[in-house]
Coordinates of C-alpha atoms and ligand atoms in Angstrom, one line a residue:
M1 CA 203.6 46.3 191.0
N2 CA 207.3 46.9 190.3
R3 CA 208.0 50.6 191.0
K4 CA 210.2 52.3 188.4
K5 CA 213.5 53.7 189.6
I6 CA 214.3 56.9 187.7
L7 CA 217.7 58.5 188.2
I8 CA 217.8 62.3 187.6
T9 CA 221.3 63.8 187.6
G10 CA 221.9 67.4 188.4
G11 CA 218.5 67.6 190.2
A12 CA 219.7 70.2 192.7
G13 CA 220.5 72.7 189.9
F14 CA 218.2 75.2 188.2
I15 CA 216.4 73.1 185.6
G16 CA 217.0 69.8 187.4
S17 CA 215.1 71.0 190.5
H18 CA 212.1 71.8 188.4
V19 CA 212.3 68.4 186.7
V20 CA 212.6 66.6 190.1
R21 CA 209.7 68.5 191.5
L22 CA 207.5 67.7 188.5
F23 CA 208.4 64.0 188.5
V24 CA 208.1 63.5 192.3
T25 CA 204.7 65.2 192.4
S26 CA 203.2 63.8 189.2
Y27 CA 204.4 60.2 189.4
P28 CA 204.0 58.8 193.0
N29 CA 204.5 55.3 191.5
Y30 CA 208.1 56.2 190.4
D31 CA 211.0 56.3 192.9
I32 CA 213.0 59.4 192.0
Y33 CA 216.7 59.5 192.7
N34 CA 218.3 62.9 192.5
L35 CA 222.1 62.4 192.0
D36 CA 224.1 65.6 192.4
A37 CA 227.6 66.6 193.4
L38 CA 226.3 69.9 194.9
T39 CA 228.8 72.1 193.1
Y40 CA 228.4 75.9 193.4
A41 CA 225.3 75.5 191.2
G42 CA 223.7 72.8 193.1
N43 CA 221.5 73.8 196.1
L44 CA 219.2 71.5 198.1
E45 CA 217.3 74.6 199.2
N46 CA 215.8 74.4 195.7
L47 CA 214.0 71.2 196.7
K48 CA 212.7 72.0 200.2
D49 CA 209.1 71.5 199.2
V50 CA 209.6 67.9 198.0
E51 CA 212.5 66.6 200.1
Q52 CA 210.1 64.8 202.5
A53 CA 208.1 63.1 199.7
S54 CA 208.3 59.3 200.2
N55 CA 209.2 58.7 196.5
Y56 CA 212.1 61.2 196.6
N57 CA 215.7 60.2 197.4
F58 CA 218.9 62.3 197.3
V59 CA 222.3 60.8 196.5
K60 CA 225.4 63.0 196.7
A61 CA 227.8 61.8 194.1
D62 CA 230.1 63.1 191.4
I63 CA 229.6 61.8 187.8
T64 CA 233.3 62.2 187.2
D65 CA 233.9 59.4 189.7
A66 CA 233.3 56.2 187.7
S67 CA 233.8 53.7 190.6
D68 CA 231.3 55.6 192.8
L69 CA 228.8 55.6 190.0
N70 CA 229.3 51.9 189.3
K71 CA 228.6 51.1 193.0
L72 CA 225.4 53.2 192.9
F73 CA 224.1 51.6 189.7
K74 CA 224.9 48.1 191.2
L75 CA 223.0 49.0 194.3
Y76 CA 219.9 50.6 192.8
N77 CA 219.6 49.0 189.4
F78 CA 218.0 52.2 187.9
D79 CA 215.4 51.7 185.2
S80 CA 216.1 54.9 183.3
V81 CA 218.3 58.0 183.5
I82 CA 217.5 61.6 182.8
H83 CA 220.8 63.3 182.6
L84 CA 221.1 67.0 183.4
A85 CA 224.2 67.3 185.6
A86 CA 226.7 69.5 183.9
E87 CA 228.8 72.6 184.1
S88 CA 226.4 75.0 182.4
H89 CA 227.8 78.5 182.3
V90 CA 229.5 79.7 179.0
D91 CA 231.6 82.4 180.7
R92 CA 233.1 79.9 183.2
S93 CA 233.8 77.5 180.3
I94 CA 236.0 80.2 178.7
E95 CA 238.1 80.5 181.9
D96 CA 238.2 76.7 182.6
P97 CA 237.4 74.5 179.6
L98 CA 239.0 71.4 181.3
S99 CA 236.4 71.1 184.0
F100 CA 233.7 71.3 181.3
A101 CA 235.3 68.4 179.5
K102 CA 235.6 66.4 182.7
T103 CA 232.0 66.8 183.9
N104 CA 230.1 67.1 180.6
V105 CA 232.1 64.7 178.5
L106 CA 233.8 62.2 180.8
G107 CA 230.9 62.4 183.3
T108 CA 228.4 61.5 180.6
I109 CA 230.5 58.6 179.4
N110 CA 230.8 57.4 183.0
L111 CA 227.0 57.4 183.3
L112 CA 226.5 55.7 180.0
E113 CA 229.0 53.0 181.0
S114 CA 227.4 52.4 184.5
F115 CA 224.0 52.2 182.9
K116 CA 225.1 49.8 180.3
M117 CA 227.0 47.6 182.8
Y118 CA 224.7 47.5 185.8
S119 CA 221.2 48.1 184.5
D120 CA 218.8 46.1 182.4
F121 CA 219.5 49.0 180.0
K122 CA 217.7 47.7 176.9
K123 CA 214.4 47.9 178.7
G124 CA 215.1 51.5 179.9
L125 CA 215.9 54.9 178.5
F126 CA 218.9 57.2 178.7
Y127 CA 217.6 60.7 178.2
H128 CA 220.3 63.4 177.6
I129 CA 219.3 67.0 178.3
S130 CA 221.2 69.2 175.9
T131 CA 221.4 72.6 174.5
D132 CA 220.8 74.5 171.2
E133 CA 224.3 75.9 171.5
V134 CA 225.6 72.6 169.9
Y135 CA 224.4 74.1 166.6
G136 CA 226.6 77.1 166.8
T137 CA 225.3 80.5 165.7
L138 CA 222.6 81.7 163.4
G139 CA 222.8 84.9 161.3
E140 CA 219.9 87.4 161.2
T141 CA 217.5 84.7 159.8
G142 CA 216.8 81.0 160.0
L143 CA 216.0 78.5 162.8
F144 CA 217.8 75.5 164.4
K145 CA 216.2 72.3 163.3
E146 CA 216.9 68.8 164.6
N147 CA 219.0 68.1 161.5
T148 CA 221.1 71.3 161.6
S149 CA 224.8 70.4 161.6
Y150 CA 226.7 70.6 164.9
D151 CA 229.0 73.6 164.9
P152 CA 229.7 74.5 168.6
N153 CA 231.7 77.7 169.4
S154 CA 232.3 77.9 173.1
P155 CA 234.1 75.3 175.2
Y156 CA 230.7 74.7 177.0
A157 CA 228.9 74.1 173.6
A158 CA 231.8 71.8 172.4
S159 CA 231.5 69.7 175.6
K160 CA 227.7 69.4 175.2
A161 CA 228.1 68.5 171.5
S162 CA 230.6 65.9 172.4
S163 CA 228.4 64.4 175.1
D164 CA 225.5 64.3 172.6
H165 CA 227.7 62.4 170.2
F166 CA 228.7 59.9 172.9
V167 CA 225.0 59.2 173.7
R168 CA 224.3 58.6 170.0
A169 CA 227.4 56.4 169.7
Y170 CA 226.2 54.2 172.6
G171 CA 222.9 53.9 170.8
E172 CA 224.5 52.8 167.5
T173 CA 227.2 50.6 169.1
Y174 CA 225.6 49.0 172.1
G175 CA 221.9 49.3 171.3
L176 CA 221.3 51.8 174.2
P177 CA 217.8 53.2 174.0
F178 CA 218.3 57.0 174.1
V179 CA 216.7 60.3 173.4
I180 CA 218.2 63.8 173.3
S181 CA 216.5 67.2 173.5
N182 CA 218.2 70.5 172.7
C183 CA 216.7 73.5 174.4
S184 CA 217.1 77.2 174.2
N185 CA 217.7 79.6 177.1
N186 CA 215.7 78.9 180.2
Y187 CA 214.6 81.5 182.8
G188 CA 212.6 81.2 186.0
S189 CA 212.9 80.5 189.8
F190 CA 216.0 79.0 191.3
Q191 CA 218.4 80.0 188.5
F192 CA 221.9 80.8 189.7
P193 CA 222.6 84.6 189.5
E194 CA 225.4 84.2 187.0
K195 CA 223.0 83.9 184.0
L196 CA 221.7 87.0 182.4
I197 CA 218.2 87.3 183.9
P198 CA 218.8 86.5 187.6
L199 CA 222.1 88.3 187.6
F200 CA 220.5 91.5 186.3
I201 CA 217.5 91.2 188.6
N202 CA 219.9 90.9 191.6
N203 CA 222.0 93.9 190.3
I204 CA 218.9 96.0 189.8
I205 CA 217.7 95.3 193.3
N206 CA 221.2 96.3 194.6
L207 CA 221.6 99.3 192.2
K208 CA 224.7 97.7 190.7
P209 CA 225.8 98.2 187.0
L210 CA 224.1 95.9 184.4
P211 CA 227.0 94.6 182.3
V212 CA 225.7 94.2 178.8
Y213 CA 228.3 92.4 176.6
G214 CA 229.4 94.1 173.4
D215 CA 226.6 96.2 171.8
G216 CA 223.8 94.1 173.3
N217 CA 222.5 93.1 169.8
Y218 CA 222.8 89.4 170.5
T219 CA 219.6 87.3 170.3
R220 CA 218.4 84.5 172.5
D221 CA 215.1 82.5 172.5
W222 CA 213.8 82.4 176.1
L223 CA 211.7 79.6 177.6
F224 CA 210.1 79.5 181.0
V225 CA 211.8 76.7 183.0
V226 CA 208.5 75.0 184.0
D227 CA 207.6 74.7 180.4
H228 CA 211.0 73.0 179.8
A229 CA 210.4 70.6 182.6
K230 CA 207.0 69.7 181.1
A231 CA 208.7 69.2 177.7
I232 CA 211.2 66.8 179.4
D233 CA 208.3 64.9 181.0
T234 CA 206.6 64.7 177.5
V235 CA 209.8 63.5 175.8
F236 CA 210.6 61.0 178.5
H237 CA 207.2 59.4 178.3
K238 CA 206.3 59.7 174.6
A239 CA 209.4 60.1 172.5
K240 CA 210.5 57.6 169.8
I241 CA 213.8 55.9 170.9
G242 CA 216.8 57.3 169.1
E243 CA 215.2 60.6 168.3
T244 CA 216.2 64.2 168.9
Y245 CA 213.8 67.0 169.8
N246 CA 214.4 70.8 169.7
I247 CA 212.7 72.7 172.5
G248 CA 212.2 76.5 172.4
G249 CA 209.9 79.3 173.3
H250 CA 209.2 81.0 169.9
N251 CA 210.4 84.0 171.9
E252 CA 213.4 85.8 170.5
W253 CA 214.8 88.8 172.2
K254 CA 217.9 91.0 171.5
N255 CA 219.7 91.2 174.9
I256 CA 219.5 95.0 175.1
D257 CA 215.7 94.9 174.5
L258 CA 215.2 92.2 177.1
V259 CA 217.3 94.2 179.6
K260 CA 215.3 97.3 179.0
L261 CA 212.0 95.3 179.5
L262 CA 213.4 93.9 182.7
C263 CA 214.4 97.4 183.9
S264 CA 210.9 98.8 183.3
K265 CA 209.2 95.9 185.0
M266 CA 211.6 96.1 188.0
N267 CA 211.0 99.9 188.3
K268 CA 207.3 99.1 188.8
H269 CA 208.0 96.3 191.3
L270 CA 210.4 98.4 193.3
N271 CA 208.4 101.6 193.1
R272 CA 211.3 103.4 191.3
A273 CA 210.8 106.2 188.8
A274 CA 210.5 105.3 185.1
G275 CA 214.0 105.1 183.6
E276 CA 215.8 104.7 186.9
S277 CA 217.1 101.1 186.6
E278 CA 217.9 101.8 182.9
K279 CA 220.6 104.1 184.1
L280 CA 222.5 101.1 185.4
I281 CA 223.0 99.6 181.9
T282 CA 226.7 99.5 181.1
F283 CA 228.2 98.2 177.9
V284 CA 231.2 96.1 178.7
K285 CA 233.9 94.1 176.8
D286 CA 232.2 91.4 174.7
R287 CA 232.3 87.6 175.5
P288 CA 235.0 86.0 173.3
G289 CA 233.4 83.9 170.5
H290 CA 229.9 85.3 171.4
D291 CA 227.2 83.5 169.3
L292 CA 225.1 86.1 167.6
R293 CA 221.7 84.5 167.6
Y294 CA 219.9 81.3 168.7
A295 CA 216.4 80.5 167.6
I296 CA 214.6 77.2 167.7
D297 CA 212.2 75.5 165.3
A298 CA 210.2 73.5 167.9
S299 CA 207.6 72.2 165.4
K300 CA 208.7 68.6 165.7
I301 CA 208.0 68.2 169.4
E302 CA 204.7 70.0 169.0
R303 CA 203.6 68.0 165.9
E304 CA 204.8 64.6 167.1
L305 CA 204.4 64.8 170.9
G306 CA 201.9 67.6 171.4
W307 CA 204.1 69.9 173.6
K308 CA 204.2 73.6 173.3
P309 CA 205.1 76.5 175.7
S310 CA 202.1 77.3 177.9
L311 CA 203.2 80.8 179.2
T312 CA 203.7 84.1 177.5
F313 CA 207.0 85.8 178.1
D314 CA 205.3 88.6 179.8
S315 CA 203.7 86.4 182.5
G316 CA 206.8 84.2 182.8
L317 CA 209.0 87.2 183.4
E318 CA 206.5 88.7 185.9
K319 CA 206.4 85.4 187.8
T320 CA 210.2 85.2 187.8
I321 CA 210.7 88.8 189.1
A322 CA 208.1 88.2 191.8
W323 CA 209.8 85.0 192.8
Y324 CA 213.3 86.6 193.2
L325 CA 211.8 89.6 195.1
E326 CA 210.0 87.1 197.5
N327 CA 213.1 85.0 197.9
E328 CA 215.8 87.5 198.7
T329 CA 217.2 85.2 201.4
W330 CA 217.8 82.5 198.7
L331 CA 219.6 85.1 196.6
N332 CA 221.6 86.5 199.5
H333 CA 222.8 83.0 200.5
L334 CA 224.2 82.5 197.0
T335 CA 225.6 85.9 196.5
S336 CA 227.7 86.0 199.6
G337 CA 231.2 84.4 199.9
K338 CA 232.6 82.7 196.8
Y339 CA 230.1 84.3 194.4
Q340 CA 231.8 87.7 195.0
E341 CA 235.1 86.3 194.0
Y342 CA 233.6 84.9 190.8
Y343 CA 231.8 88.2 190.2
D344 CA 234.9 90.4 190.7
G345 CA 236.9 88.1 188.4
Q346 CA 234.3 88.1 185.6
Y347 CA 233.3 91.8 185.7
K348 CA 236.6 93.4 186.9
Ligands
NAD401 P1 222.9 74.3 186.7 O1 224.4 74.8 186.5 O2 222.0 75.2 187.3 O3 222.9 72.9 187.4 C1 223.8 71.9 187.2 C2 223.7 70.9 188.3 O4 224.6 69.8 188.0 C3 224.0 71.4 189.7 O5 223.1 70.9 190.6 C4 225.4 70.8 190.0 O6 225.6 70.6 191.3 C5 225.3 69.5 189.2 N1 226.6 69.0 188.8 C6 227.6 69.7 188.2 N2 228.7 68.9 188.1 C7 228.4 67.7 188.6 C8 229.1 66.5 188.7 N3 230.4 66.4 188.3 N4 228.5 65.4 189.2 C9 227.2 65.5 189.7 N5 226.5 66.7 189.6 C10 227.1 67.8 189.0 O7 222.5 73.9 185.2 P2 221.1 74.1 184.5 O8 221.0 75.5 183.9 O9 220.0 73.7 185.4 O10 221.2 73.1 183.3 C11 220.9 71.7 183.5 C12 221.2 71.0 182.2 O11 220.4 71.5 181.1 C13 222.6 71.1 181.7 O12 223.0 69.8 181.1 C14 222.6 72.1 180.6 O13 223.6 71.9 179.7 C15 221.2 71.9 180.0 N6 220.6 73.2 179.5 C16 220.5 74.3 180.2 C17 219.8 75.4 179.6 C18 219.7 76.7 180.4 O14 219.2 77.7 179.8 N7 220.1 76.8 181.6 C19 219.3 75.3 178.3 C20 219.4 74.1 177.6 C21 220.0 73.0 178.2
DAU402 O1 220.9 78.4 174.7 C1 220.9 77.5 175.8 C2 222.0 77.9 176.8 O2 221.6 79.2 177.4 C3 222.3 76.9 177.9 O3 222.8 75.7 177.2 C4 223.3 77.4 178.9 O4 223.5 76.5 179.9 C5 222.8 78.7 179.4 O5 223.8 79.3 180.3 C6 222.5 79.7 178.3 O6 223.7 80.2 177.7 P1 223.8 81.8 177.3 O7 225.3 82.0 177.2 O8 223.0 82.2 176.2 O9 223.2 82.4 178.7 P2 223.7 83.7 179.6 O10 222.6 83.9 180.5 O11 225.1 83.5 180.1 O12 223.7 84.8 178.5 C7 222.6 85.2 177.8 C8 223.0 86.4 176.8 O13 223.3 87.5 177.6 C9 224.2 86.1 176.0 O14 224.1 86.7 174.7 C10 225.3 86.8 176.8 C11 224.6 88.0 177.4 N1 225.1 88.4 178.7 C12 225.3 87.5 179.7 C13 225.7 87.8 181.0 C14 225.9 86.8 182.1 C15 225.5 89.7 179.0 O15 225.3 90.6 178.0 N2 226.0 90.1 180.2 C16 226.1 89.2 181.2 O16 226.6 89.6 182.3

């Protein structure tokens, strides 16, 4: 039987590593190729448990390098692509929008081109993993639906919106079979400690200030990363070609309430007195262009494909905290060296 060759880009990152793990272990009849440039956010330590699997392959490559991609597509003739590689952190996009345009926009176009030129693409699928940030911001009420107009505010969101548009344009223009999903904020193991939850866990462990932007009354919808990976599996196998699916946790939290919850859970884990970690909360200068609220209507993927989140926020957060406490070496590797430069620049 012909084994399917599935290319997963960005598989050494946070969400990508969970997707690679799920596909390698659930589909022994697929050959999984993880293509990743191993930027600061990519870490092969995230995949130690699957790196010996016979259906797992790692390819170090940069999606901004079109000729390298063409060579790889010629060589491997991939059947389908699940595209996660990206610059993913909003704060970094404010400092350096160009690298977001290069990786997220040009990198995506390079992949689309290589897939179109060197694969039997009409028989496969190009699946773009995107974000709810393309929709911009909500006020106090309402939910993002699949037909909500694009209205991105940060350079990161603008780059993801643009890459979504290119994927759809390849569908319309060249008949590329594609699917896009737009997901809310993920949390869980292996997340780089620049994002809110792992950054604050690390700072609580080390008794460092917890920098809450503005008044902390910004709202995000949080989803456990393993549930996102399962949603990606569901969409990849069951979605209708050319469709978009919103993915979310039905789990809205104001940042300040989430931070207080995290502090109280960490106090228990670290045997600290009630209220101790809360003393680290420090309100700092707001993020420019900070979106007020994201919230997802995920009824389409539930109704049409049968996916819904499996974990409560309480148990997901408990698992996450336990993982970071058990994996302090992983955290220490990442938070030494260059991380400190980033941290000092961002939170000076
Ligand atoms: P991440 O920053 O943890 O990982 C990104 C990965 O992409 C890293 O392994 C990195 O090495 C790789 N990469 C970056 N530039 C590359 C390049 N030029 N060539 C090849 N590889 C490159 O990101 P994440 O949080 O895991 O997000 C993965 C995807 O999911 C992104 O497309 C992001 O926009 C999307 N997304 C993220 C979230 C979230 O909450 N984190 C939510 C919705 C959608
Ligand atoms: O909504 C999906 C998006 O979620 C993904 O597409 C992005 O890749 C991912 O980074 C995430 O974006 P956010 O900007 O929402 O995530 P972040 O963890 O950076 O911030 C979450 C909220 O916490 C946001 O309102 C900003 C705030 N925040 C963040 C940091 C890092 C703080 O108050 N202080 C901080 O130090």
